[in-house]
Amino acid sequence: MTVPVLLAAGAVKTAVERLLAAPDAWRGARPRVAYGTVGALRDRILTGEPCDATVLSAEAMALLVARGLIDPATVVPLGATGIGLAAGNGVAVGPIDDEAGLVAALRAAPSIAWADPASGATAGRHFAAVLDRLGLAALVRAKSLIVPFGVEAVAACACGKAALAVSQATEIRGVPGVRLVGLLPPPHALVTAYALGAPRASPAAAMIAATLAGPAGRAALAAIGFNEKEPDDGHA
């Protein structure tokens, strides 16, 4: 039996791993999953890498649909998440409900982990733009641990290599050793919708969709903070 292949953005990694570990959650053969940033996975598909299904931002999915690389009939929305700030256990940080709180937290932090914008990470690209708008780019970069993926930034925070981390909230919730301080506040918030899609309708694609978009998948996604629709105010 050929093992199905799923290319999945890091924002859904925790949920997918929980589904893969659950003995009765998967409807059919469990896929081989490759995780990456939205930008990196989008580019892999653009250059012809085969897969049975992929989970990307709705924006990247729309681009692939327009290029004829994803069958629009297979696209299923999975929900939305915002970019958040994580703190390691025992790291004191004040609320970031407004810009002043966010600036104070970033200035006070001895170290901050986040994904390299050049890797195509949604959170990394957005955070870099936020730092430029706040005039904090030089200060924060001087004490940054920049890694390829958001999940690696959160992992660095969890093990004490960085005091804070910036990533999608769904990459923070449920990870031992870190807590979600909050989502980036307006006007610096960013909520990203994600979707599942396939290059073509197939039994493997249908099986993956049946799990991720079915009751077990929806529950796993909700458990890490995915909303069925985008929050009005940028808060999860």
mmCIF file of C-alpha atoms in Angstrom:
data_model
loop_
_atom_site.group_PDB
_atom_site.id
_atom_site.type_symbol
_atom_site.label_atom_id
_atom_site.label_comp_id
_atom_site.label_asym_id
_atom_site.label_seq_id
_atom_site.Cartn_x
_atom_site.Cartn_y
_atom_site.Cartn_z
ATOM 1 C CA MET A 1 0.000 0.000 0.000
ATOM 2 C CA THR A 2 1.319 3.417 -0.951
ATOM 3 C CA VAL A 3 1.624 5.724 2.043
ATOM 4 C CA PRO A 4 -0.236 9.027 1.479
ATOM 5 C CA VAL A 5 1.842 12.203 1.697
ATOM 6 C CA LEU A 6 0.655 15.331 3.501
ATOM 7 C CA LEU A 7 2.568 18.619 3.368
ATOM 8 C CA ALA A 8 1.461 20.628 6.395
ATOM 9 C CA ALA A 9 2.187 24.101 7.717
ATOM 10 C CA GLY A 10 3.612 24.303 11.223
ATOM 11 C CA ALA A 11 0.453 25.963 12.533
ATOM 12 C CA VAL A 12 -1.349 22.596 12.468
ATOM 13 C CA LYS A 13 1.594 20.429 13.580
ATOM 14 C CA THR A 14 0.453 19.831 17.158
ATOM 15 C CA ALA A 15 -3.051 18.875 16.061
ATOM 16 C CA VAL A 16 -1.827 16.556 13.305
ATOM 17 C CA GLU A 17 0.629 14.839 15.628
ATOM 18 C CA ARG A 18 -2.135 14.239 18.153
ATOM 19 C CA LEU A 19 -4.272 12.692 15.435
ATOM 20 C CA LEU A 20 -1.416 10.497 14.253
ATOM 21 C CA ALA A 21 -0.879 9.277 17.818
ATOM 22 C CA ALA A 22 -4.559 8.489 18.420
ATOM 23 C CA PRO A 23 -5.234 4.846 17.484
ATOM 24 C CA ASP A 24 -8.799 5.403 16.297
ATOM 25 C CA ALA A 25 -8.662 8.952 14.921
ATOM 26 C CA TRP A 26 -7.307 8.283 11.453
ATOM 27 C CA ARG A 27 -9.753 7.117 8.811
ATOM 28 C CA GLY A 28 -7.542 4.852 6.767
ATOM 29 C CA ALA A 29 -3.779 4.681 6.268
ATOM 30 C CA ARG A 30 -1.901 7.295 8.257
ATOM 31 C CA PRO A 31 0.014 9.654 5.980
ATOM 32 C CA ARG A 32 3.663 10.528 5.976
ATOM 33 C CA VAL A 33 3.686 14.170 7.035
ATOM 34 C CA ALA A 34 6.296 16.766 6.097
ATOM 35 C CA TYR A 35 6.039 20.059 7.974
ATOM 36 C CA GLY A 36 7.352 23.415 6.854
ATOM 37 C CA THR A 37 6.598 27.088 6.598
ATOM 38 C CA VAL A 38 3.752 28.175 4.356
ATOM 39 C CA GLY A 39 6.161 29.832 1.964
ATOM 40 C CA ALA A 40 8.492 26.839 1.740
ATOM 41 C CA LEU A 41 5.673 24.336 1.176
ATOM 42 C CA ARG A 42 4.003 26.612 -1.374
ATOM 43 C CA ASP A 43 7.259 26.829 -3.303
ATOM 44 C CA ARG A 44 7.796 23.062 -3.160
ATOM 45 C CA ILE A 45 4.407 22.506 -4.745
ATOM 46 C CA LEU A 46 5.046 25.258 -7.293
ATOM 47 C CA THR A 47 8.213 23.480 -8.368
ATOM 48 C CA GLY A 48 6.408 20.178 -8.847
ATOM 49 C CA GLU A 49 6.869 18.232 -5.622
ATOM 50 C CA PRO A 50 4.080 15.642 -5.444
ATOM 51 C CA CYS A 51 1.761 15.211 -2.487
ATOM 52 C CA ASP A 52 -1.682 13.809 -1.824
ATOM 53 C CA ALA A 53 -2.826 16.823 0.209
ATOM 54 C CA THR A 54 -1.499 19.979 1.815
ATOM 55 C CA VAL A 55 -2.437 22.385 4.609
ATOM 56 C CA LEU A 56 -1.494 25.983 3.876
ATOM 57 C CA SER A 57 -2.715 29.484 4.532
ATOM 58 C CA ALA A 58 -5.840 30.319 2.566
ATOM 59 C CA GLU A 59 -3.807 32.905 0.654
ATOM 60 C CA ALA A 60 -1.177 30.377 -0.448
ATOM 61 C CA MET A 61 -3.892 27.847 -1.274
ATOM 62 C CA ALA A 62 -5.655 30.387 -3.506
ATOM 63 C CA LEU A 63 -2.406 30.992 -5.385
ATOM 64 C CA LEU A 64 -1.945 27.267 -6.023
ATOM 65 C CA VAL A 65 -5.559 26.958 -7.139
ATOM 66 C CA ALA A 66 -5.009 29.841 -9.569
ATOM 67 C CA ARG A 67 -1.903 28.077 -10.930
ATOM 68 C CA GLY A 68 -3.866 24.875 -11.480
ATOM 69 C CA LEU A 69 -1.840 22.954 -8.893
ATOM 70 C CA ILE A 70 -4.671 22.455 -6.392
ATOM 71 C CA ASP A 71 -8.146 21.251 -7.352
ATOM 72 C CA PRO A 72 -10.569 23.875 -5.977
ATOM 73 C CA ALA A 73 -13.183 21.174 -5.361
ATOM 74 C CA THR A 74 -10.886 19.623 -2.713
ATOM 75 C CA VAL A 75 -10.276 22.808 -0.691
ATOM 76 C CA VAL A 76 -11.729 22.749 2.846
ATOM 77 C CA PRO A 77 -11.302 25.639 5.338
ATOM 78 C CA LEU A 78 -9.843 24.478 8.660
ATOM 79 C CA GLY A 79 -10.046 27.656 10.725
ATOM 80 C CA ALA A 80 -7.934 30.642 11.686
ATOM 81 C CA THR A 81 -5.302 31.564 14.237
ATOM 82 C CA GLY A 82 -3.416 34.681 15.311
ATOM 83 C CA ILE A 83 0.247 35.387 15.934
ATOM 84 C CA GLY A 84 1.090 35.290 19.615
ATOM 85 C CA LEU A 85 3.845 35.846 22.138
ATOM 86 C CA ALA A 86 5.038 32.878 24.211
ATOM 87 C CA ALA A 87 6.954 32.991 27.472
ATOM 88 C CA GLY A 88 8.917 30.215 29.080
ATOM 89 C CA ASN A 89 7.763 28.851 32.411
ATOM 90 C CA GLY A 90 8.957 31.171 35.145
ATOM 91 C CA VAL A 91 9.583 34.089 32.771
ATOM 92 C CA ALA A 92 7.765 37.176 34.016
ATOM 93 C CA VAL A 93 6.141 39.316 31.343
ATOM 94 C CA GLY A 94 3.302 41.802 31.543
ATOM 95 C CA PRO A 95 0.136 41.813 29.448
ATOM 96 C CA ILE A 96 0.403 42.748 25.780
ATOM 97 C CA ASP A 97 -3.175 43.932 25.324
ATOM 98 C CA ASP A 98 -2.006 47.152 23.668
ATOM 99 C CA GLU A 99 1.003 48.494 21.812
ATOM 100 C CA ALA A 100 2.609 49.904 24.957
ATOM 101 C CA GLY A 101 2.471 46.498 26.642
ATOM 102 C CA LEU A 102 3.957 44.787 23.607
ATOM 103 C CA VAL A 103 6.795 47.309 23.366
ATOM 104 C CA ALA A 104 7.547 46.944 27.089
ATOM 105 C CA ALA A 105 7.671 43.154 26.804
ATOM 106 C CA LEU A 106 9.971 43.223 23.779
ATOM 107 C CA ARG A 107 12.303 45.770 25.361
ATOM 108 C CA ALA A 108 12.545 43.904 28.665
ATOM 109 C CA ALA A 109 13.071 40.418 27.263
ATOM 110 C CA PRO A 110 16.680 39.185 27.441
ATOM 111 C CA SER A 111 16.133 36.971 24.392
ATOM 112 C CA ILE A 112 13.429 36.339 21.794
ATOM 113 C CA ALA A 113 13.095 33.418 19.375
ATOM 114 C CA TRP A 114 11.223 33.724 16.091
ATOM 115 C CA ALA A 115 11.171 32.276 12.612
ATOM 116 C CA ASP A 116 13.418 33.606 9.869
ATOM 117 C CA PRO A 117 11.302 35.761 7.518
ATOM 118 C CA ALA A 118 13.373 34.432 4.609
ATOM 119 C CA SER A 119 12.100 30.914 5.328
ATOM 120 C CA GLY A 120 8.591 31.931 4.294
ATOM 121 C CA ALA A 121 7.202 31.724 7.832
ATOM 122 C CA THR A 122 4.013 33.779 8.125
ATOM 123 C CA ALA A 123 4.723 34.786 11.730
ATOM 124 C CA GLY A 124 8.370 35.588 11.029
ATOM 125 C CA ARG A 125 7.583 37.844 8.086
ATOM 126 C CA HIS A 126 4.862 39.642 10.004
ATOM 127 C CA PHE A 127 6.933 40.078 13.176
ATOM 128 C CA ALA A 128 9.783 41.590 11.180
ATOM 129 C CA ALA A 129 7.355 44.156 9.765
ATOM 130 C CA VAL A 130 5.987 44.877 13.259
ATOM 131 C CA LEU A 131 9.498 45.521 14.588
ATOM 132 C CA ASP A 132 10.152 47.954 11.747
ATOM 133 C CA ARG A 133 6.923 49.840 12.481
ATOM 134 C CA LEU A 134 7.751 50.030 16.186
ATOM 135 C CA GLY A 135 11.333 51.149 15.556
ATOM 136 C CA LEU A 136 12.615 48.123 17.514
ATOM 137 C CA ALA A 137 14.244 46.120 14.719
ATOM 138 C CA ALA A 138 17.863 46.730 15.742
ATOM 139 C CA LEU A 139 17.201 46.263 19.466
ATOM 140 C CA VAL A 140 15.269 43.019 19.106
ATOM 141 C CA ARG A 141 17.451 41.468 16.402
ATOM 142 C CA ALA A 142 20.502 41.966 18.606
ATOM 143 C CA LYS A 143 19.008 39.590 21.172
ATOM 144 C CA SER A 144 17.117 37.283 18.824
ATOM 145 C CA LEU A 145 17.418 33.586 18.199
ATOM 146 C CA ILE A 146 16.213 33.298 14.597
ATOM 147 C CA VAL A 147 15.324 29.764 13.511
ATOM 148 C CA PRO A 148 13.811 28.302 10.335
ATOM 149 C CA PHE A 149 10.345 27.473 11.740
ATOM 150 C CA GLY A 150 7.924 28.845 14.303
ATOM 151 C CA VAL A 151 7.680 25.487 16.074
ATOM 152 C CA GLU A 152 11.457 25.614 16.576
ATOM 153 C CA ALA A 153 11.155 29.092 18.099
ATOM 154 C CA VAL A 154 8.571 27.805 20.578
ATOM 155 C CA ALA A 155 10.727 24.762 21.344
ATOM 156 C CA ALA A 156 13.691 27.052 22.050
ATOM 157 C CA CYS A 157 11.549 29.025 24.468
ATOM 158 C CA ALA A 158 10.281 25.843 26.129
ATOM 159 C CA CYS A 159 13.799 24.574 26.842
ATOM 160 C CA GLY A 160 15.104 27.915 28.092
ATOM 161 C CA LYS A 161 17.208 28.928 25.096
ATOM 162 C CA ALA A 162 15.029 32.039 24.741
ATOM 163 C CA ALA A 163 12.854 33.869 27.240
ATOM 164 C CA LEU A 164 10.123 34.687 24.722
ATOM 165 C CA ALA A 165 9.038 33.403 21.329
ATOM 166 C CA VAL A 166 6.801 34.752 18.588
ATOM 167 C CA SER A 167 4.800 32.326 16.494
ATOM 168 C CA GLN A 168 1.279 31.291 15.548
ATOM 169 C CA ALA A 169 -0.782 30.824 18.711
ATOM 170 C CA THR A 170 -1.604 27.269 17.628
ATOM 171 C CA GLU A 171 2.120 26.479 17.739
ATOM 172 C CA ILE A 172 2.256 27.704 21.350
ATOM 173 C CA ARG A 173 -0.856 26.318 23.010
ATOM 174 C CA GLY A 174 -0.405 22.918 24.576
ATOM 175 C CA VAL A 175 3.395 22.904 24.349
ATOM 176 C CA PRO A 176 4.992 21.951 27.696
ATOM 177 C CA GLY A 177 7.318 24.570 29.120
ATOM 178 C CA VAL A 178 5.671 27.635 27.567
ATOM 179 C CA ARG A 179 2.528 29.669 27.986
ATOM 180 C CA LEU A 180 0.710 31.988 25.605
ATOM 181 C CA VAL A 181 1.078 35.549 26.913
ATOM 182 C CA GLY A 182 -1.394 36.814 24.322
ATOM 183 C CA LEU A 183 -1.877 37.612 20.682
ATOM 184 C CA LEU A 184 -0.141 40.619 19.170
ATOM 185 C CA PRO A 185 -2.466 43.554 19.823
ATOM 186 C CA PRO A 186 -4.074 45.824 17.223
ATOM 187 C CA PRO A 187 -2.841 47.396 15.028
ATOM 188 C CA HIS A 188 -0.112 44.740 14.958
ATOM 189 C CA ALA A 189 -2.336 41.664 15.055
ATOM 190 C CA LEU A 190 -2.509 39.226 12.187
ATOM 191 C CA VAL A 191 -5.088 36.466 11.876
ATOM 192 C CA THR A 192 -4.385 33.804 9.253
ATOM 193 C CA ALA A 193 -6.928 31.375 7.846
ATOM 194 C CA TYR A 194 -5.768 27.875 6.906
ATOM 195 C CA ALA A 195 -7.199 25.328 4.503
ATOM 196 C CA LEU A 196 -6.705 21.776 3.338
ATOM 197 C CA GLY A 197 -6.465 21.047 -0.368
ATOM 198 C CA ALA A 198 -5.234 18.423 -2.820
ATOM 199 C CA PRO A 199 -3.702 18.499 -6.298
ATOM 200 C CA ARG A 200 -6.495 16.188 -7.441
ATOM 201 C CA ALA A 201 -9.391 14.245 -5.985
ATOM 202 C CA SER A 202 -8.180 10.805 -4.919
ATOM 203 C CA PRO A 203 -8.902 8.199 -2.242
ATOM 204 C CA ALA A 204 -5.792 9.314 -0.334
ATOM 205 C CA ALA A 205 -6.853 12.979 -0.423
ATOM 206 C CA ALA A 206 -10.381 12.052 0.637
ATOM 207 C CA MET A 207 -9.057 9.999 3.552
ATOM 208 C CA ILE A 208 -6.866 12.856 4.778
ATOM 209 C CA ALA A 209 -9.767 15.298 4.461
ATOM 210 C CA ALA A 210 -12.110 12.930 6.286
ATOM 211 C CA THR A 211 -9.787 12.984 9.285
ATOM 212 C CA LEU A 212 -8.554 16.579 9.375
ATOM 213 C CA ALA A 213 -11.901 18.142 8.470
ATOM 214 C CA GLY A 214 -13.973 15.558 10.340
ATOM 215 C CA PRO A 215 -14.989 15.569 14.025
ATOM 216 C CA ALA A 216 -11.646 14.272 15.333
ATOM 217 C CA GLY A 217 -9.675 16.772 13.281
ATOM 218 C CA ARG A 218 -11.906 19.689 14.181
ATOM 219 C CA ALA A 219 -11.595 18.810 17.860
ATOM 220 C CA ALA A 220 -7.804 18.554 17.637
ATOM 221 C CA LEU A 221 -7.594 21.910 15.860
ATOM 222 C CA ALA A 222 -9.949 23.583 18.347
ATOM 223 C CA ALA A 223 -7.874 22.238 21.235
ATOM 224 C CA ILE A 224 -4.857 24.263 20.097
ATOM 225 C CA GLY A 225 -6.864 27.397 19.436
ATOM 226 C CA PHE A 226 -8.082 27.254 15.858
ATOM 227 C CA ASN A 227 -11.299 29.192 15.381
ATOM 228 C CA GLU A 228 -13.900 28.121 12.847
ATOM 229 C CA LYS A 229 -13.926 31.711 11.583
ATOM 230 C CA GLU A 230 -11.589 34.669 11.890
ATOM 231 C CA PRO A 231 -12.008 36.640 15.151
ATOM 232 C CA ASP A 232 -13.361 40.144 14.639
ATOM 233 C CA ASP A 233 -10.845 41.769 16.937
ATOM 234 C CA GLY A 234 -7.735 39.717 16.244
ATOM 235 C CA HIS A 235 -8.019 37.753 19.492
ATOM 236 C CA ALA A 236 -8.328 33.987 19.617
#
